[in-house]
């Protein structure tokens, strides 16, 4: 099984696609203008305290105040607040917390009004990005994620990921990290640390301590709403969390981003540096890797299954609903029960992929095709759990109800990715009336004649929808060849499936669009 990361740099950030065996399983937009990313730490200021919710609303610079519940303050909130005040007043310069006297822990059943006051400054971390009409969700239990460990200031425990199941390995990791753990810092050991030696783990620890120190130095002069510690880019974050021996290619189409990712991998996994490649092809990178087509097919309300069945995905304010249908081609099985089971198993695989792909969170209800066999129901339940094992988000799957419904809850930390796959007609701009699409070829030939004869351009590039590309290049002699005989100039044609059927563009030899 191969894992490939393909990154398309754009003016505002980038598009990131994770392919597993050439099939798209994760798709992310990274927006450089988005200032509120999961993991960012801010110096917030309390705007409102709401005893009825036992929560407060914190201003961190977003248009809506962020939400902070009492239970998200953490047991060591008082210690953190004491440290923040000391740093701001220049009364404490030991950023590694050596000798720092911890305060008594918070009461788990306490009230937020006893802890926070309006206009109080507080150090907070984003745990959920702004979603829909809601502002960011915050926590005061700060943590810094590294490749092998997570560093937790104002704590003292050393814990291991539950996914490390070997008892001897768990004890080894706890023993190693306990021997190097700084005072007043806790450590969570990640699954990827399994089998690593103390040198690698200690290197990760030193890097996280350096990030913490840099952030606290900034805190000394920081003003409210200022970012103290920023999370790494989405691409680097994915690599940090997922990079392993199954990764065999990371392809980027921007040199600066290529150098940045190469330097990042050199730091966390030097042996993997050679898999980073710079894409220099003439076609768009997502077009060359077949990603653009997959996005068009996978993000619509209806997604087809290999057997001929399909799933329909609907969204409401409260939950997501997915309906499984057998379609009119699922007749390969001999009985209705076996047909339902075969389609349901296919649908379960696709649904697990869609949850990751669209980053759907909250409550998901799936209406599978009714099955009578208890064994089939059990197998379907086990299958969807196995398919979702690769999902990095936390999730819970419940068995089928007697009505054939399955309920899934999936961690939601950022807005769901919703890509419109409906193409607005470029001629009518959505009015519903267009000139005959068959005339587009005549329009192109007319524009081409003007460019080549009147403007005397050469080395022209024509960018069209794949259907038109086939129309102009197929057969012998092709239409493109007839242009060459007529104008004595070769026209390069490129296909772009992101264009509408009647859309087309011309570029000159300087790679600039020609205004017509």
Coordinates of C-alpha atoms in Angstrom, one line a residue:
X1 CA 0.0 0.0 0.0
X2 CA 1.5 3.3 -1.1
X3 CA 1.0 6.7 0.5
X4 CA 1.6 9.8 -1.6
X5 CA 1.2 13.5 -0.6
X6 CA 0.6 15.9 -3.4
X7 CA 0.7 19.6 -2.6
X8 CA -0.5 22.4 -4.9
X9 CA 0.7 25.8 -3.8
X10 CA -1.8 28.7 -4.4
X11 CA -1.7 32.4 -3.8
X12 CA -3.5 32.1 -0.4
X13 CA -1.9 28.9 0.8
X14 CA -2.2 25.5 -0.8
X15 CA -4.3 22.4 -1.5
X16 CA -3.1 19.1 0.0
X17 CA -4.1 15.7 -1.2
X18 CA -3.3 12.4 0.4
X19 CA -3.4 9.4 -2.0
X20 CA -3.5 5.8 -0.9
X21 CA -2.8 3.5 -3.8
X22 CA -3.6 6.5 -6.1
X23 CA -7.0 6.9 -4.5
X24 CA -7.8 10.2 -2.7
X25 CA -8.4 9.7 1.0
X26 CA -7.7 13.1 2.5
X27 CA -8.0 16.6 1.0
X28 CA -7.2 19.8 2.8
X29 CA -7.2 23.5 2.0
X30 CA -4.5 25.5 3.8
X31 CA -5.4 29.2 3.9
X32 CA -2.6 31.5 4.9
X33 CA -5.1 34.1 6.0
X34 CA -6.7 31.7 8.5
X35 CA -5.2 32.9 11.8
X36 CA -7.0 30.4 14.1
X37 CA -5.5 26.9 13.6
X38 CA -5.8 24.0 16.0
X39 CA -2.8 24.0 18.3
X40 CA -2.2 27.8 18.2
X41 CA -1.7 29.4 21.6
X42 CA -3.0 33.0 22.2
X43 CA -3.0 35.5 25.0
X44 CA -6.7 36.0 25.3
X45 CA -8.8 38.4 27.3
X46 CA -12.0 37.5 29.1
X47 CA -15.0 39.3 27.6
X48 CA -17.9 37.5 29.3
X49 CA -18.4 35.0 32.1
X50 CA -21.6 33.0 31.9
X51 CA -22.3 31.1 35.1
X52 CA -25.3 29.3 33.5
X53 CA -23.0 27.6 31.0
X54 CA -20.1 27.5 33.5
X55 CA -18.0 29.0 30.7
X56 CA -16.4 32.2 29.5
X57 CA -16.1 33.9 26.2
X58 CA -12.5 34.9 25.3
X59 CA -11.4 37.5 22.8
X60 CA -8.4 36.1 20.8
X61 CA -8.9 38.4 17.7
X62 CA -11.6 36.4 15.9
X63 CA -14.8 38.2 14.8
X64 CA -16.7 36.0 17.4
X65 CA -15.5 35.4 20.9
X66 CA -14.0 32.0 21.5
X67 CA -15.6 29.5 24.0
X68 CA -13.8 28.3 27.1
X69 CA -15.6 25.8 29.4
X70 CA -14.6 25.4 33.1
X71 CA -13.7 21.7 32.5
X72 CA -11.2 22.9 29.8
X73 CA -9.3 25.1 32.3
X74 CA -7.3 22.1 33.4
X75 CA -6.4 21.1 37.0
X76 CA -3.2 23.3 36.9
X77 CA -4.9 26.5 35.7
X78 CA -3.9 28.4 38.8
X79 CA -0.2 27.4 38.3
X80 CA -0.3 28.5 34.7
X81 CA -1.9 31.9 35.6
X82 CA 0.7 32.5 38.3
X83 CA 3.5 31.8 35.8
X84 CA 1.9 34.1 33.1
X85 CA 1.7 37.0 35.6
X86 CA 5.3 36.5 36.8
X87 CA 6.6 36.4 33.2
X88 CA 4.6 39.5 32.2
X89 CA 6.0 41.4 35.3
X90 CA 9.6 40.2 34.6
X91 CA 9.7 38.4 37.9
X92 CA 10.5 35.0 36.4
X93 CA 13.0 34.2 33.6
X94 CA 13.4 30.5 34.1
X95 CA 11.4 29.4 31.1
X96 CA 11.9 25.7 31.8
X97 CA 10.0 25.9 35.1
X98 CA 12.8 24.5 37.2
X99 CA 12.0 25.3 40.8
X100 CA 8.6 26.8 40.0
X101 CA 6.2 26.3 42.8
X102 CA 2.9 24.8 41.6
X103 CA -0.4 26.0 43.0
X104 CA -3.1 23.6 44.3
X105 CA -5.2 22.0 41.5
X106 CA -8.7 23.3 40.6
X107 CA -11.8 21.7 42.0
X108 CA -13.4 19.6 39.2
X109 CA -16.9 20.7 40.4
X110 CA -16.0 24.4 40.8
X111 CA -17.5 27.5 39.1
X112 CA -15.9 29.5 36.4
X113 CA -17.0 32.8 38.1
X114 CA -14.7 31.9 41.0
X115 CA -11.7 31.6 38.6
X116 CA -12.1 34.1 35.8
X117 CA -13.1 37.8 35.8
X118 CA -14.0 40.1 32.9
X119 CA -10.9 41.7 31.3
X120 CA -8.6 39.1 32.8
X121 CA -5.7 37.9 30.5
X122 CA -5.4 34.2 30.1
X123 CA -3.2 31.9 28.0
X124 CA -5.4 29.7 25.8
X125 CA -5.0 27.1 23.1
X126 CA -7.3 26.5 20.1
X127 CA -8.7 23.0 20.2
X128 CA -11.5 23.6 17.5
X129 CA -11.3 26.0 14.6
X130 CA -14.3 28.4 14.0
X131 CA -17.2 26.2 12.6
X132 CA -20.3 27.6 11.0
X133 CA -21.7 30.3 13.3
X134 CA -19.5 29.4 16.3
X135 CA -16.2 30.9 17.3
X136 CA -13.1 28.8 18.2
X137 CA -13.2 26.4 21.1
X138 CA -10.4 26.8 23.6
X139 CA -8.5 25.0 26.3
X140 CA -6.1 26.1 29.0
X141 CA -4.5 22.6 29.2
X142 CA -1.6 23.6 26.9
X143 CA 0.3 21.0 24.8
X144 CA 3.0 21.1 22.2
X145 CA 2.9 18.2 19.7
X146 CA 6.2 16.8 18.3
X147 CA 7.0 13.9 16.1
X148 CA 7.4 11.3 18.9
X149 CA 6.0 13.1 22.0
X150 CA 3.6 15.7 23.2
X151 CA 4.9 18.2 25.8
X152 CA 2.5 19.3 28.5
X153 CA 3.6 22.3 30.6
X154 CA 2.4 22.5 34.2
X155 CA 2.0 18.7 34.6
X156 CA 4.2 15.9 35.9
X157 CA 3.0 12.6 34.5
X158 CA 4.4 10.5 31.7
X159 CA 1.8 8.6 29.7
X160 CA 1.9 6.4 26.6
X161 CA -0.6 6.2 23.7
X162 CA -3.2 3.4 24.1
X163 CA -2.2 2.2 20.6
X164 CA 1.1 1.0 22.0
X165 CA -0.2 -2.4 23.3
X166 CA 3.1 -4.2 24.1
X167 CA 3.5 -3.9 27.9
X168 CA 7.3 -4.2 27.9
X169 CA 7.6 -1.4 25.3
X170 CA 5.2 0.8 27.3
X171 CA 7.4 0.4 30.4
X172 CA 10.6 1.0 28.4
X173 CA 9.2 4.3 26.9
X174 CA 8.0 5.5 30.3
X175 CA 11.4 4.7 31.9
X176 CA 13.3 6.5 29.2
X177 CA 11.2 9.7 29.1
X178 CA 11.0 9.8 32.9
X179 CA 14.8 10.0 33.1
X180 CA 14.9 13.1 30.9
X181 CA 11.6 14.8 31.7
X182 CA 12.1 18.4 32.8
X183 CA 10.6 19.5 36.1
X184 CA 6.9 20.7 35.9
X185 CA 6.4 19.3 32.4
X186 CA 4.3 16.3 31.6
X187 CA 4.9 14.0 28.5
X188 CA 2.5 12.0 26.3
X189 CA 4.4 9.4 24.2
X190 CA 2.9 9.0 20.8
X191 CA 2.4 5.7 18.9
X192 CA 5.2 6.5 16.4
X193 CA 7.7 6.5 19.3
X194 CA 7.4 2.7 19.5
X195 CA 10.9 1.2 19.1
X196 CA 12.7 4.5 19.1
X197 CA 15.9 5.1 21.2
X198 CA 16.5 7.8 23.8
X199 CA 18.5 9.9 21.3
X200 CA 15.6 10.5 19.0
X201 CA 13.1 11.0 21.8
X202 CA 15.4 13.5 23.6
X203 CA 15.9 15.4 20.3
X204 CA 12.2 15.8 20.0
X205 CA 11.9 17.0 23.6
X206 CA 14.7 19.6 23.2
X207 CA 12.9 21.0 20.1
X208 CA 9.6 21.3 21.9
X209 CA 11.3 23.0 24.9
X210 CA 12.9 25.5 22.5
X211 CA 9.5 26.3 21.0
X212 CA 8.1 26.8 24.5
X213 CA 11.0 29.0 25.5
X214 CA 10.6 31.2 22.3
X215 CA 6.8 31.5 23.0
X216 CA 7.4 32.6 26.7
X217 CA 10.0 35.1 25.6
X218 CA 7.3 36.6 23.3
X219 CA 4.8 36.5 26.2
X220 CA 6.9 39.0 28.1
X221 CA 5.9 41.8 25.8
X222 CA 2.8 40.4 24.2
X223 CA -0.5 42.3 24.0
X224 CA -4.0 40.7 24.4
X225 CA -5.2 38.8 21.3
X226 CA -1.6 38.2 20.2
X227 CA -0.5 34.7 19.0
X228 CA 2.2 33.3 21.4
X229 CA 3.0 30.0 19.8
X230 CA 1.8 29.0 16.2
X231 CA 1.2 25.5 15.0
X232 CA 3.2 24.3 12.0
X233 CA 1.7 24.4 8.5
X234 CA -1.1 21.9 7.7
X235 CA 1.3 20.0 5.3
X236 CA 4.0 19.8 7.9
X237 CA 1.5 18.9 10.6
X238 CA 0.3 16.0 8.4
X239 CA 3.8 14.8 7.8
X240 CA 4.7 15.0 11.5
X241 CA 1.7 12.9 12.5
X242 CA 1.6 10.4 9.6
X243 CA 5.1 10.1 8.0
X244 CA 6.2 6.4 8.3
X245 CA 7.8 3.7 6.2
X246 CA 4.7 3.4 3.9
X247 CA 5.2 7.0 2.6
X248 CA 6.9 6.7 -0.7
X249 CA 6.4 10.1 -2.4
X250 CA 5.8 13.8 -1.5
X251 CA 5.4 16.0 -4.6
X252 CA 5.2 19.8 -4.4
X253 CA 4.8 22.3 -7.3
X254 CA 6.4 25.3 -5.6
X255 CA 10.1 25.6 -4.9
X256 CA 9.9 27.5 -1.7
X257 CA 7.4 25.0 -0.2
X258 CA 9.6 22.2 -1.5
X259 CA 12.6 23.5 0.4
X260 CA 10.5 24.1 3.5
X261 CA 9.1 20.6 3.5
X262 CA 12.5 19.1 2.7
X263 CA 14.1 20.9 5.7
X264 CA 11.2 19.8 7.9
X265 CA 11.6 16.1 6.9
X266 CA 15.4 16.4 7.2
X267 CA 14.8 17.4 10.8
X268 CA 12.2 14.8 11.8
X269 CA 13.1 11.8 9.6
X270 CA 16.3 12.3 7.6
X271 CA 16.1 9.0 5.9
X272 CA 12.9 10.1 4.2
X273 CA 14.3 13.3 2.7
X274 CA 14.8 11.7 -0.7
X275 CA 11.1 11.1 -1.2
X276 CA 10.4 14.8 -1.5
X277 CA 10.1 15.8 -5.2
X278 CA 9.6 19.1 -7.0
X279 CA 7.0 18.9 -9.8
X280 CA 7.9 20.8 -12.9
X281 CA 5.5 19.4 -15.4
X282 CA 3.5 21.6 -17.8
X283 CA 0.1 20.4 -16.8
X284 CA -1.3 21.4 -13.4
X285 CA -0.1 19.1 -10.7
X286 CA -3.6 18.0 -9.6
X287 CA -4.5 17.3 -13.2
X288 CA -1.3 15.2 -13.8
X289 CA -2.0 13.1 -10.7
X290 CA -5.7 12.6 -11.5
X291 CA -6.8 14.4 -8.3
X292 CA -9.0 17.1 -10.0
X293 CA -11.2 14.4 -11.5
X294 CA -11.5 12.5 -8.2
X295 CA -12.5 15.7 -6.4
X296 CA -15.2 16.3 -9.0
X297 CA -16.5 12.8 -8.5
X298 CA -16.2 12.4 -4.7
X299 CA -17.6 15.7 -3.3
X300 CA -21.1 15.7 -4.8
X301 CA -24.2 14.8 -2.8
X302 CA -24.3 11.4 -4.5
X303 CA -21.3 9.0 -4.7
X304 CA -21.3 5.9 -6.8
X305 CA -20.1 2.5 -5.7
X306 CA -18.3 -0.1 -7.9
X307 CA -21.3 -2.5 -7.9
X308 CA -23.7 0.1 -9.3
X309 CA -25.1 1.1 -5.9
X310 CA -24.6 4.6 -4.5
X311 CA -24.7 6.6 -1.3
X312 CA -26.4 10.0 -0.8
X313 CA -24.9 12.4 1.8
X314 CA -27.1 15.1 3.3
X315 CA -26.1 17.7 5.9
X316 CA -28.3 19.3 8.6
X317 CA -27.5 21.7 11.4
X318 CA -27.6 18.8 14.0
X319 CA -26.1 15.9 12.1
X320 CA -25.1 14.2 8.9
X321 CA -27.3 11.6 7.2
X322 CA -26.0 9.0 4.7
X323 CA -28.4 6.8 2.8
X324 CA -27.2 3.6 1.1
X325 CA -29.0 2.5 -2.1
X326 CA -28.5 -0.6 -4.2
X327 CA -29.3 1.2 -7.5
X328 CA -30.5 -0.7 -10.5
X329 CA -27.3 -2.6 -11.4
X330 CA -26.7 -4.5 -8.1
X331 CA -28.2 -7.8 -9.4
X332 CA -25.0 -9.9 -9.4
X333 CA -26.0 -11.7 -6.2
X334 CA -28.5 -14.5 -6.1
X335 CA -30.7 -13.3 -3.2
X336 CA -32.0 -10.0 -1.8
X337 CA -30.1 -10.6 1.5
X338 CA -26.7 -11.3 -0.3
X339 CA -27.3 -8.2 -2.5
X340 CA -27.9 -6.0 0.5
X341 CA -24.9 -7.3 2.3
X342 CA -22.6 -6.9 -0.7
X343 CA -23.7 -3.3 -1.3
X344 CA -23.6 -2.4 2.4
X345 CA -20.0 -3.7 2.7
X346 CA -19.0 -1.6 -0.3
X347 CA -20.8 1.4 1.1
X348 CA -19.1 1.0 4.5
X349 CA -15.7 1.2 2.8
X350 CA -16.7 4.3 0.9
X351 CA -18.3 6.0 3.9
X352 CA -15.2 5.6 6.0
X353 CA -13.2 7.2 3.2
X354 CA -15.8 10.1 2.8
X355 CA -15.7 10.9 6.5
X356 CA -11.9 11.5 6.3
X357 CA -12.1 13.2 2.9
X358 CA -14.7 15.7 3.8
X359 CA -13.6 15.9 7.5
X360 CA -17.2 15.3 8.6
X361 CA -17.6 15.6 12.3
X362 CA -20.3 15.4 15.0
X363 CA -23.1 12.9 14.7
X364 CA -23.3 10.8 11.5
X365 CA -26.4 8.5 11.0
X366 CA -26.2 5.9 8.2
X367 CA -29.3 4.2 6.8
X368 CA -27.9 0.9 5.4
X369 CA -30.0 -1.4 3.3
X370 CA -32.1 -3.7 5.6
X371 CA -30.5 -7.1 6.3
X372 CA -32.1 -9.9 8.3
X373 CA -29.0 -11.9 9.1
X374 CA -27.5 -11.1 12.5
X375 CA -24.1 -12.4 11.3
X376 CA -24.2 -10.0 8.3
X377 CA -25.0 -7.1 10.7
X378 CA -22.1 -8.0 12.9
X379 CA -19.7 -8.3 10.0
X380 CA -20.8 -4.9 8.6
X381 CA -20.2 -3.3 12.1
X382 CA -16.7 -4.9 12.3
X383 CA -15.9 -3.9 8.7
X384 CA -16.6 -0.2 9.1
X385 CA -14.6 -0.1 12.4
X386 CA -11.6 -1.7 10.6
X387 CA -11.9 0.7 7.7
X388 CA -11.9 3.7 10.1
X389 CA -8.8 2.6 12.0
X390 CA -6.6 4.7 9.8
X391 CA -8.6 7.8 10.7
X392 CA -6.6 10.3 12.8
X393 CA -9.7 11.8 14.3
X394 CA -11.3 10.2 17.4
X395 CA -14.5 8.3 16.6
X396 CA -17.1 6.0 18.1
X397 CA -19.1 3.5 16.1
X398 CA -22.3 1.9 17.4
X399 CA -23.8 -1.4 16.1
X400 CA -26.8 -1.3 13.8
X401 CA -30.2 -0.6 15.4
X402 CA -33.2 -2.8 14.7
X403 CA -34.2 -0.2 12.1
X404 CA -30.9 -0.7 10.2
X405 CA -29.4 2.6 11.3
X406 CA -25.7 3.0 12.4
X407 CA -24.6 5.9 14.5
X408 CA -21.1 7.3 14.4
X409 CA -19.6 10.2 16.3
X410 CA -16.4 11.7 14.9
X411 CA -14.2 14.4 16.4
X412 CA -14.8 17.8 14.7
X413 CA -11.9 20.3 15.1
X414 CA -12.2 22.3 11.9
X415 CA -15.0 23.2 9.4
X416 CA -16.1 20.4 7.1
X417 CA -14.6 20.6 3.7
X418 CA -17.5 21.3 1.3
X419 CA -16.5 21.6 -2.4
X420 CA -19.2 22.5 -4.9
X421 CA -19.0 20.0 -7.8
X422 CA -21.7 21.8 -9.8
X423 CA -20.3 23.8 -12.6
X424 CA -21.9 27.2 -13.3
X425 CA -22.3 27.7 -17.0
X426 CA -19.6 30.2 -18.1
X427 CA -21.8 31.5 -20.9
X428 CA -25.0 32.2 -18.9
X429 CA -23.5 32.7 -15.5
X430 CA -26.2 30.6 -13.9
X431 CA -29.2 32.0 -15.7
X432 CA -30.0 28.7 -17.3
X433 CA -29.8 29.7 -20.9
X434 CA -26.7 29.4 -23.0
X435 CA -25.7 29.6 -26.6
X436 CA -25.5 26.2 -28.3
X437 CA -22.5 24.3 -26.9
X438 CA -21.7 22.9 -30.3
X439 CA -20.7 26.4 -31.4
X440 CA -17.8 26.6 -28.9
X441 CA -15.5 25.0 -31.4
X442 CA -16.3 27.7 -34.0
X443 CA -15.7 30.4 -31.4
X444 CA -12.3 28.9 -30.6
X445 CA -11.3 28.8 -34.3
X446 CA -12.5 32.4 -34.8
X447 CA -10.5 33.6 -31.8
X448 CA -7.5 31.5 -32.9
X449 CA -7.6 33.0 -36.4
X450 CA -7.6 36.6 -34.9
X451 CA -4.7 35.8 -32.6
X452 CA -2.5 34.2 -35.2
X453 CA -3.2 36.5 -38.2
X454 CA -4.1 39.9 -36.7
X455 CA -2.0 39.8 -33.5
X456 CA 0.7 37.7 -35.2
X457 CA 1.3 35.6 -32.0
X458 CA 3.2 32.3 -32.1
X459 CA 3.7 29.4 -29.7
X460 CA 0.1 29.7 -28.6
X461 CA -1.3 27.4 -25.8
X462 CA -5.0 26.7 -25.9
X463 CA -6.5 25.4 -22.5
X464 CA -9.8 23.6 -22.8
X465 CA -12.1 21.0 -21.1
X466 CA -11.0 17.4 -21.8
X467 CA -13.9 16.8 -24.1
X468 CA -12.8 19.7 -26.4
X469 CA -9.2 18.5 -26.1
X470 CA -10.2 15.1 -27.5
X471 CA -12.3 16.8 -30.2
X472 CA -9.4 18.9 -31.5
X473 CA -6.6 16.3 -31.2
X474 CA -8.3 13.0 -32.2
X475 CA -8.3 11.4 -35.6
X476 CA -6.1 11.9 -38.7
X477 CA -5.7 14.5 -39.7
X478 CA -6.8 16.1 -36.5
X479 CA -8.3 19.6 -36.4
X480 CA -5.1 20.8 -34.7
X481 CA -3.1 19.5 -37.6
X482 CA -5.3 21.3 -40.0
X483 CA -4.6 24.6 -38.1
X484 CA -0.9 23.9 -38.6
X485 CA -1.3 23.4 -42.3
X486 CA -3.4 26.6 -42.5
X487 CA -1.3 29.0 -40.3
X488 CA 2.1 27.3 -40.4
X489 CA 2.2 27.6 -36.6
X490 CA 1.8 24.8 -34.0
X491 CA -0.9 25.3 -31.3
X492 CA -0.2 23.4 -28.1
X493 CA -3.5 22.2 -26.4
X494 CA -3.8 21.5 -22.7
X495 CA -6.8 19.9 -21.0
X496 CA -8.1 21.2 -17.6
X497 CA -11.1 19.4 -16.1
X498 CA -11.7 22.3 -13.7
X499 CA -13.1 24.3 -16.7
X500 CA -16.7 24.1 -18.0
X501 CA -17.3 22.5 -21.3
X502 CA -17.7 25.9 -23.0
X503 CA -14.8 27.6 -21.2
X504 CA -11.4 28.1 -22.9
X505 CA -8.3 30.3 -22.6
X506 CA -5.3 31.2 -24.7
X507 CA -1.8 31.8 -23.4
X508 CA 1.1 33.4 -25.2
X509 CA 4.8 32.2 -25.2
X510 CA 5.4 34.2 -22.0
X511 CA 2.8 32.0 -20.3
X512 CA 0.4 35.0 -19.9
X513 CA -3.3 34.8 -20.6
X514 CA -4.3 36.6 -23.8
X515 CA -7.2 39.0 -23.3
X516 CA -9.9 38.7 -26.0

